[in-house]
Coordinates of C-alpha atoms in Angstrom, one line a residue:
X3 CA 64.7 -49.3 3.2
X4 CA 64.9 -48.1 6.7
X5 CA 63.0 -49.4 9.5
X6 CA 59.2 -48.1 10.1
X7 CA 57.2 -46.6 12.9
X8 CA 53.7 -47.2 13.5
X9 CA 51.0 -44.7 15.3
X10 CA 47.7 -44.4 16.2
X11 CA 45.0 -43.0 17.7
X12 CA 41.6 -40.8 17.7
X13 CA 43.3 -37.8 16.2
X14 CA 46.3 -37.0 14.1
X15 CA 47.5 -34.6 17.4
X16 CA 47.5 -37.0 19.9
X17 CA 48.9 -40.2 18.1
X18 CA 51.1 -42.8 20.0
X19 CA 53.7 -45.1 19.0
X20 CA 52.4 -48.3 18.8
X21 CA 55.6 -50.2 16.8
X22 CA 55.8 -52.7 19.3
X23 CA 52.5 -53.7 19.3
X24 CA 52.9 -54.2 15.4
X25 CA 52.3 -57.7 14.8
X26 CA 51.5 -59.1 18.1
X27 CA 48.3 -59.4 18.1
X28 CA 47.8 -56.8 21.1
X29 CA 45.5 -53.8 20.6
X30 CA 45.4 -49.8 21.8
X31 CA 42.8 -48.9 23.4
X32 CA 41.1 -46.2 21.4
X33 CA 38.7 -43.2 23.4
X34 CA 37.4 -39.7 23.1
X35 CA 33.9 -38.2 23.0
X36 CA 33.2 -39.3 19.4
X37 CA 34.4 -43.5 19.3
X38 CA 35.3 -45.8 21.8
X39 CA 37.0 -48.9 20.9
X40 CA 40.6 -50.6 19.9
X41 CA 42.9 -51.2 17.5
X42 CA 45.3 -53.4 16.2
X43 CA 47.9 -53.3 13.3
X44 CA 49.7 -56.1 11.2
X45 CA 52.2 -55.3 8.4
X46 CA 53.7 -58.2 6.5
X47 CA 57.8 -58.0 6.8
X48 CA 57.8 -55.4 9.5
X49 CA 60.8 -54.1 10.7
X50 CA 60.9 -51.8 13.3
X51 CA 63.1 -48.4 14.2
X52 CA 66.0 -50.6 14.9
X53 CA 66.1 -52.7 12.1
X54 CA 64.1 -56.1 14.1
X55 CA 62.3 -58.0 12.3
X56 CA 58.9 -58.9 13.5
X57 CA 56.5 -61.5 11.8
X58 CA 53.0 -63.1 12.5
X59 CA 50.8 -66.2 11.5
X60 CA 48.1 -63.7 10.5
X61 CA 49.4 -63.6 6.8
X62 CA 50.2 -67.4 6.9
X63 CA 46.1 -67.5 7.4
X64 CA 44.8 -69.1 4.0
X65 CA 42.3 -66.8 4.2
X66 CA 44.3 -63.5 4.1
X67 CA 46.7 -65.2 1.4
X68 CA 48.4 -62.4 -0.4
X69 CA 47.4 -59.6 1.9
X70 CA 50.5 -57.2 3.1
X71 CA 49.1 -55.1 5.7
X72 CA 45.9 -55.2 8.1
X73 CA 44.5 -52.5 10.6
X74 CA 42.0 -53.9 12.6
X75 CA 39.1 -51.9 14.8
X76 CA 36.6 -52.8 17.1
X77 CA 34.4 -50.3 18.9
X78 CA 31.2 -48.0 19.2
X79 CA 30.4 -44.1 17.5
X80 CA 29.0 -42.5 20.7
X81 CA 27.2 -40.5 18.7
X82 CA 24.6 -41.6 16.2
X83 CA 26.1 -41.5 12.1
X84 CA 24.5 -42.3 9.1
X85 CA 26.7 -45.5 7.6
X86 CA 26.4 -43.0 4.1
X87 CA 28.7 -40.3 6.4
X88 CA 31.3 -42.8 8.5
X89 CA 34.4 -43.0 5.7
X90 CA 37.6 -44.9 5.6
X91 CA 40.5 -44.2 3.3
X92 CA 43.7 -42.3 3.5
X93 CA 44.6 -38.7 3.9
X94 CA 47.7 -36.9 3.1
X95 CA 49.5 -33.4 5.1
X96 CA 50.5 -32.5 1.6
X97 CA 50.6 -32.6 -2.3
X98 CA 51.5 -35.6 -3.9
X99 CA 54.3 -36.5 -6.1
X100 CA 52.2 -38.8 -8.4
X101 CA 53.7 -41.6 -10.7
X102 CA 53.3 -41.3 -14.8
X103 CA 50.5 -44.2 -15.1
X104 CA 48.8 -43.1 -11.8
X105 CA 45.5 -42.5 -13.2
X106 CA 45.8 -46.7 -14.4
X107 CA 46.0 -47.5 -10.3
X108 CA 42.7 -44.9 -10.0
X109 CA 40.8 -46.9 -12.3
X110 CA 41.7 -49.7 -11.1
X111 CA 40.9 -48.7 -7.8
X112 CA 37.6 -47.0 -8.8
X113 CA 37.1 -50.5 -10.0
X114 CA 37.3 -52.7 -7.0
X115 CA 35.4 -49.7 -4.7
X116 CA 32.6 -47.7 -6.8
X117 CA 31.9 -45.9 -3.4
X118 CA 35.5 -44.5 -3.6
X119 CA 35.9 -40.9 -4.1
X120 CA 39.0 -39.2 -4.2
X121 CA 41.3 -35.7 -4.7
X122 CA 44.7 -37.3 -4.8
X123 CA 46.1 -34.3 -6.9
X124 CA 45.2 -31.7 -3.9
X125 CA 48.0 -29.2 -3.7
X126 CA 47.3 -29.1 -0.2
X127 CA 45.7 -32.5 1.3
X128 CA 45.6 -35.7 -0.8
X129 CA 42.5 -37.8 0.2
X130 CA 40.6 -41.3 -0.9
X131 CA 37.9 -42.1 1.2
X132 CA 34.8 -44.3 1.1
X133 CA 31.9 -45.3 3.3
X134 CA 33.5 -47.8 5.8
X135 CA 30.6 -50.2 5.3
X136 CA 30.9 -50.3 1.2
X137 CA 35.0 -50.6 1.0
X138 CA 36.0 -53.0 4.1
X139 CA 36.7 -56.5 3.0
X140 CA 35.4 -58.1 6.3
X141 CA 32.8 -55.9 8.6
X142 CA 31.3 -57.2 11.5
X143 CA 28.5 -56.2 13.5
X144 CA 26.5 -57.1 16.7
X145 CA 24.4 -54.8 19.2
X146 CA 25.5 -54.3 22.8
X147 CA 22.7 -56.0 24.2
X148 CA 23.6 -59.4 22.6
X149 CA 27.7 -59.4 23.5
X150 CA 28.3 -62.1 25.9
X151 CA 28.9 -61.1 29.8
X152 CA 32.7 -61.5 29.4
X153 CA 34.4 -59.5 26.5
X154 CA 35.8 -61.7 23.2
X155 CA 39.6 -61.1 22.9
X156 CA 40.9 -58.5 20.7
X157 CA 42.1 -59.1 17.8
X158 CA 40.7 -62.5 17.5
X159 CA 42.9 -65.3 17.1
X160 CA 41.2 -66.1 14.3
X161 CA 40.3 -64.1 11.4
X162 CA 37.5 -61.6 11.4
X163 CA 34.9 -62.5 9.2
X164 CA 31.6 -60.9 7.6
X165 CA 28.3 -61.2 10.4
X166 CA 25.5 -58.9 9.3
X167 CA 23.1 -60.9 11.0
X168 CA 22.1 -58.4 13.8
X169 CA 22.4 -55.4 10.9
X170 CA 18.7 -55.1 10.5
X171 CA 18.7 -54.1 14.8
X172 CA 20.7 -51.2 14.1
X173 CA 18.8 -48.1 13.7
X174 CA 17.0 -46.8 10.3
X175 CA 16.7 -43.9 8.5
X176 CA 13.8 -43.6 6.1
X177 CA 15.1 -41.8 2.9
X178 CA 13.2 -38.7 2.2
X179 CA 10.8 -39.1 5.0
X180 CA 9.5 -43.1 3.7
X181 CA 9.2 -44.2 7.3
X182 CA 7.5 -47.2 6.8
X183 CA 10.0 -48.7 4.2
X184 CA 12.4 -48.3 6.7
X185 CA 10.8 -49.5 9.6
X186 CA 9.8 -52.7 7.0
X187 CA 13.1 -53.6 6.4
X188 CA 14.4 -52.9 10.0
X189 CA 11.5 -55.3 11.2
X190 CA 12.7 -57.6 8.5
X191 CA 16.0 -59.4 10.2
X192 CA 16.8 -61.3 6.7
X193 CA 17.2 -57.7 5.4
X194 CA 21.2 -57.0 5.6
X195 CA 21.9 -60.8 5.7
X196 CA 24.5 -60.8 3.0
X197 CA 25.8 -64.2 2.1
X198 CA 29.1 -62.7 1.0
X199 CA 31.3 -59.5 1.5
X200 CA 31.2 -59.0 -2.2
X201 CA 27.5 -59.2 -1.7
X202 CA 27.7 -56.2 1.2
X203 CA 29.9 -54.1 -0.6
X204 CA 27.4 -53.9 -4.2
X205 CA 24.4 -53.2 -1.6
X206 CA 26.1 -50.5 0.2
X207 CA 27.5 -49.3 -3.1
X208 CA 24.4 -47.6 -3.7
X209 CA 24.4 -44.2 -1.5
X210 CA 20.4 -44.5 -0.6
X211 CA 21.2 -48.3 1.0
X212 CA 23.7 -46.7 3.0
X213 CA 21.6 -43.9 4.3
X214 CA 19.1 -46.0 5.1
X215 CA 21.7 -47.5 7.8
X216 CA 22.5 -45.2 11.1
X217 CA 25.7 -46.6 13.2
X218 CA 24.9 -45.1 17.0
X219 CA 26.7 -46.3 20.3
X220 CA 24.6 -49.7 20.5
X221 CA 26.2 -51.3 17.6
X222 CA 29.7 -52.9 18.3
X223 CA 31.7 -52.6 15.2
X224 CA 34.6 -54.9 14.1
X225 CA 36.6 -54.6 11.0
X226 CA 39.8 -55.8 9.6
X227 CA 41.1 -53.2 6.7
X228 CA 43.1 -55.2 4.4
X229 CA 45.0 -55.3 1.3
X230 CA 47.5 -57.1 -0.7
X231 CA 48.3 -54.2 -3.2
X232 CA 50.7 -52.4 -1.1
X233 CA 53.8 -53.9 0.3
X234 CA 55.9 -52.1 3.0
X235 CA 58.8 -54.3 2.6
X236 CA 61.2 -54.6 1.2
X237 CA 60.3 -51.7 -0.7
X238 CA 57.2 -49.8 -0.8
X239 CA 55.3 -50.5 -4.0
X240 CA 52.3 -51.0 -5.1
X241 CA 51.1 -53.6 -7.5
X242 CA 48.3 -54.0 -9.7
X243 CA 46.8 -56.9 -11.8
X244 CA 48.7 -58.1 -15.0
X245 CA 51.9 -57.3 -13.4
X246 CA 51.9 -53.5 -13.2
X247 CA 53.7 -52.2 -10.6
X248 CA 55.0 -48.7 -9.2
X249 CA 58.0 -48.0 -6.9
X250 CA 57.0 -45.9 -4.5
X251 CA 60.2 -44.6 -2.8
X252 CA 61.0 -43.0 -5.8
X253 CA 57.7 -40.6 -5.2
X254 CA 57.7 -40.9 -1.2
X255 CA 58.6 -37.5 0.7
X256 CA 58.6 -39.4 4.0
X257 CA 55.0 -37.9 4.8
X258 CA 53.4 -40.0 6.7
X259 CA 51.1 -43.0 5.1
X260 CA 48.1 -42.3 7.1
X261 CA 44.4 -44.6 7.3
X262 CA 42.0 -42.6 8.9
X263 CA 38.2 -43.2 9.8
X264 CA 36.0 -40.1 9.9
X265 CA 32.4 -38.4 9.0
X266 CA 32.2 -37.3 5.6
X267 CA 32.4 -33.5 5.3
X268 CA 29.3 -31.8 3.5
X269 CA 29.9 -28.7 0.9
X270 CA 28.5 -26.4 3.6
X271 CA 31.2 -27.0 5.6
X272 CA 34.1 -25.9 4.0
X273 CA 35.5 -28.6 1.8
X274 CA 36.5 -25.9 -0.8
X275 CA 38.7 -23.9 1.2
X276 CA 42.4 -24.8 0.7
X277 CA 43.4 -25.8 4.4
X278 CA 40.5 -27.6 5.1
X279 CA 41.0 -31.7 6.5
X280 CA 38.9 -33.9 4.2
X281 CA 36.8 -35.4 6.9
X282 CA 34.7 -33.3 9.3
X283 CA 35.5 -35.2 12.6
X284 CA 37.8 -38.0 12.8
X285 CA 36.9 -41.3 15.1
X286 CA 40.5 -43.1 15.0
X287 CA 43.9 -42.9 12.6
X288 CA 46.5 -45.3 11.8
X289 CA 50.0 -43.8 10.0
X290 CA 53.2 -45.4 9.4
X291 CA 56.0 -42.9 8.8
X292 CA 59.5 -43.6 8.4
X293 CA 61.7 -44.2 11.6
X294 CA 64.8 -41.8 10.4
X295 CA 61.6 -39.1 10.1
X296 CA 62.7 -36.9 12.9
X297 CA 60.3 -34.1 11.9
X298 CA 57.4 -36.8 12.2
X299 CA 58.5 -38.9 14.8
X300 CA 60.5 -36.8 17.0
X301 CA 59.0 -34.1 17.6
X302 CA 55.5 -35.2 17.4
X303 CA 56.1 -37.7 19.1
X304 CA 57.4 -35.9 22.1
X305 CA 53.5 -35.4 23.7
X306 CA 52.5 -38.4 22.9
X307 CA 51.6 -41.1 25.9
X308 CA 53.7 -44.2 25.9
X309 CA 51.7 -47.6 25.2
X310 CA 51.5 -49.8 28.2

């Protein structure tokens, strides 16, 4: 297949190419008035634009054995969010040209991530999204006041790994006005200790757990979004348990393959109307679109800033 390009930023207007940092193990520098924070992208048998290949040890790791791609995130929400209302998934410009046996890779899907909701047959825009804190495989979390004087290198040079430990400092939100509850279990520090992510993910699985949970711009956020169903390379395709597997190009229009973080958007606001975007605000985006895409990379790409 041809060679890929990768962008990213706070909104899907203002993206940059980021292909050479693809791999690397260098970040971009995410800001606007809603998130502050970085990112950093790893896609197993990455070629770029020009054909050059570009590998790293990340997915020699053992523990990220059999994962394809990664898109890792540390920062802040300047603005106070209920962890219920922060989602992570994928969003699409336009309707989908769905493989027969799709709905097996939805149950399946549905399967690993309960939270997940989804309109994937949208004749407008596709979207899958969950709350970040129910779907991520490894979720990290510490308040500003305990980070060290000098800043930890980002990404890590090891893998990030699940630390709830300060969770229970973050703020609460009583459900349906039950203030002491919440303040117990904020008091409580053993309280979002998980000794697992599998144990994380089934608490947070449950929507009143989650809204119990406000993110706001004293907790430092670090995740690592990854995956081992969906190759890029050679081919894209995507492959499920007991063998099953669907070849992508046949169904991919060149749109671009976008992960997105955002708040959720509430009935009120307008999800039923045709040319809506499936999340209300968006904190940062990730797409990888195809580097012959001139439509896509061309001309979008034309106001975009140059990375550093």
């Amino acid at each position: 297949m041809p060679g890929l390009r990768v962008r990213a930023g706070t909104c899907v207007e203002s993206l940059q190419d980021i292909t050479e940092l693809v791999n690397t193990g260098r970040a971009l520098p995410l800001r606007c008035d809603r998130f502050e924070g970085e990112v950093a992208v790893y896609i197993k048998g990455f070629r770029d634009s020009r054909g050059q290949p570009s590998y790293s040890e990340y997915f020699q790791r053992p523990d990220r054995k059999g994962i394809t791609w990664s898109v890792q995130v540390k920062g802040r929400f300047l603005q106070p969010h209920s962890a219920n209302d922060v989602l992570l998934g994928n969003t699409f410009d336009r309707s989908l040209r769905l493989p027969w046996g799709s709905g097996l890779a939805l149950q399946f899907a549905k399967f690993v991530d309960p939270a997940l909701e989804h309109n994937l047959t949208s004749d407008t825009k596709p979207w899958a999204l969950s709350p970040l804190v129910a779907t991520v495989p490894h979720f990290m979390h510490v308040r500003a006041d305990h980070v060290p004087g000098e800043q930890e290198e980002f990404p890590p040079r090891t893998s990030i790994s699940d630390d709830t430990s300060q969770l229970s400092m973050a703020s609460v939100s009583p459900a349906k006005g039950n203030r002491s509850e919440a303040q117990t279990r904020k008091d409580d520090h053993a309280a979002y200790r998980f000794r697992t992510p599998s144990e994380r993910r089934k608490y947070f699985n449950k929507e009143t757990n989650r809204k119990d949970l406000v993110f706001g711009p004293d907790d430092i956020i670090t995740i690592d979004f990854c995956y081992g169903f969906l190759e890029f390379y050679p081919d894209i395709i995507l492959r499920l348990p007991a063998g099953i597997t669907f070849d992508l190009m046949k169904y991919w229009d060149k749109q671009p393959i976008r992960f997105v973080c955002g708040t959720r958007r509430r009935p009120s606001e307008g999800r039923e109307e045709e040319d809506d975007e499936p999340t209300a605000e968006m904190f940062w985006c990730v797409e990888v679109v195809s580097a012959d895409d001139d439509e896509t990379v061309g001309e979008k790409g034309r106001d975009s800033e140059d990375v550093d």
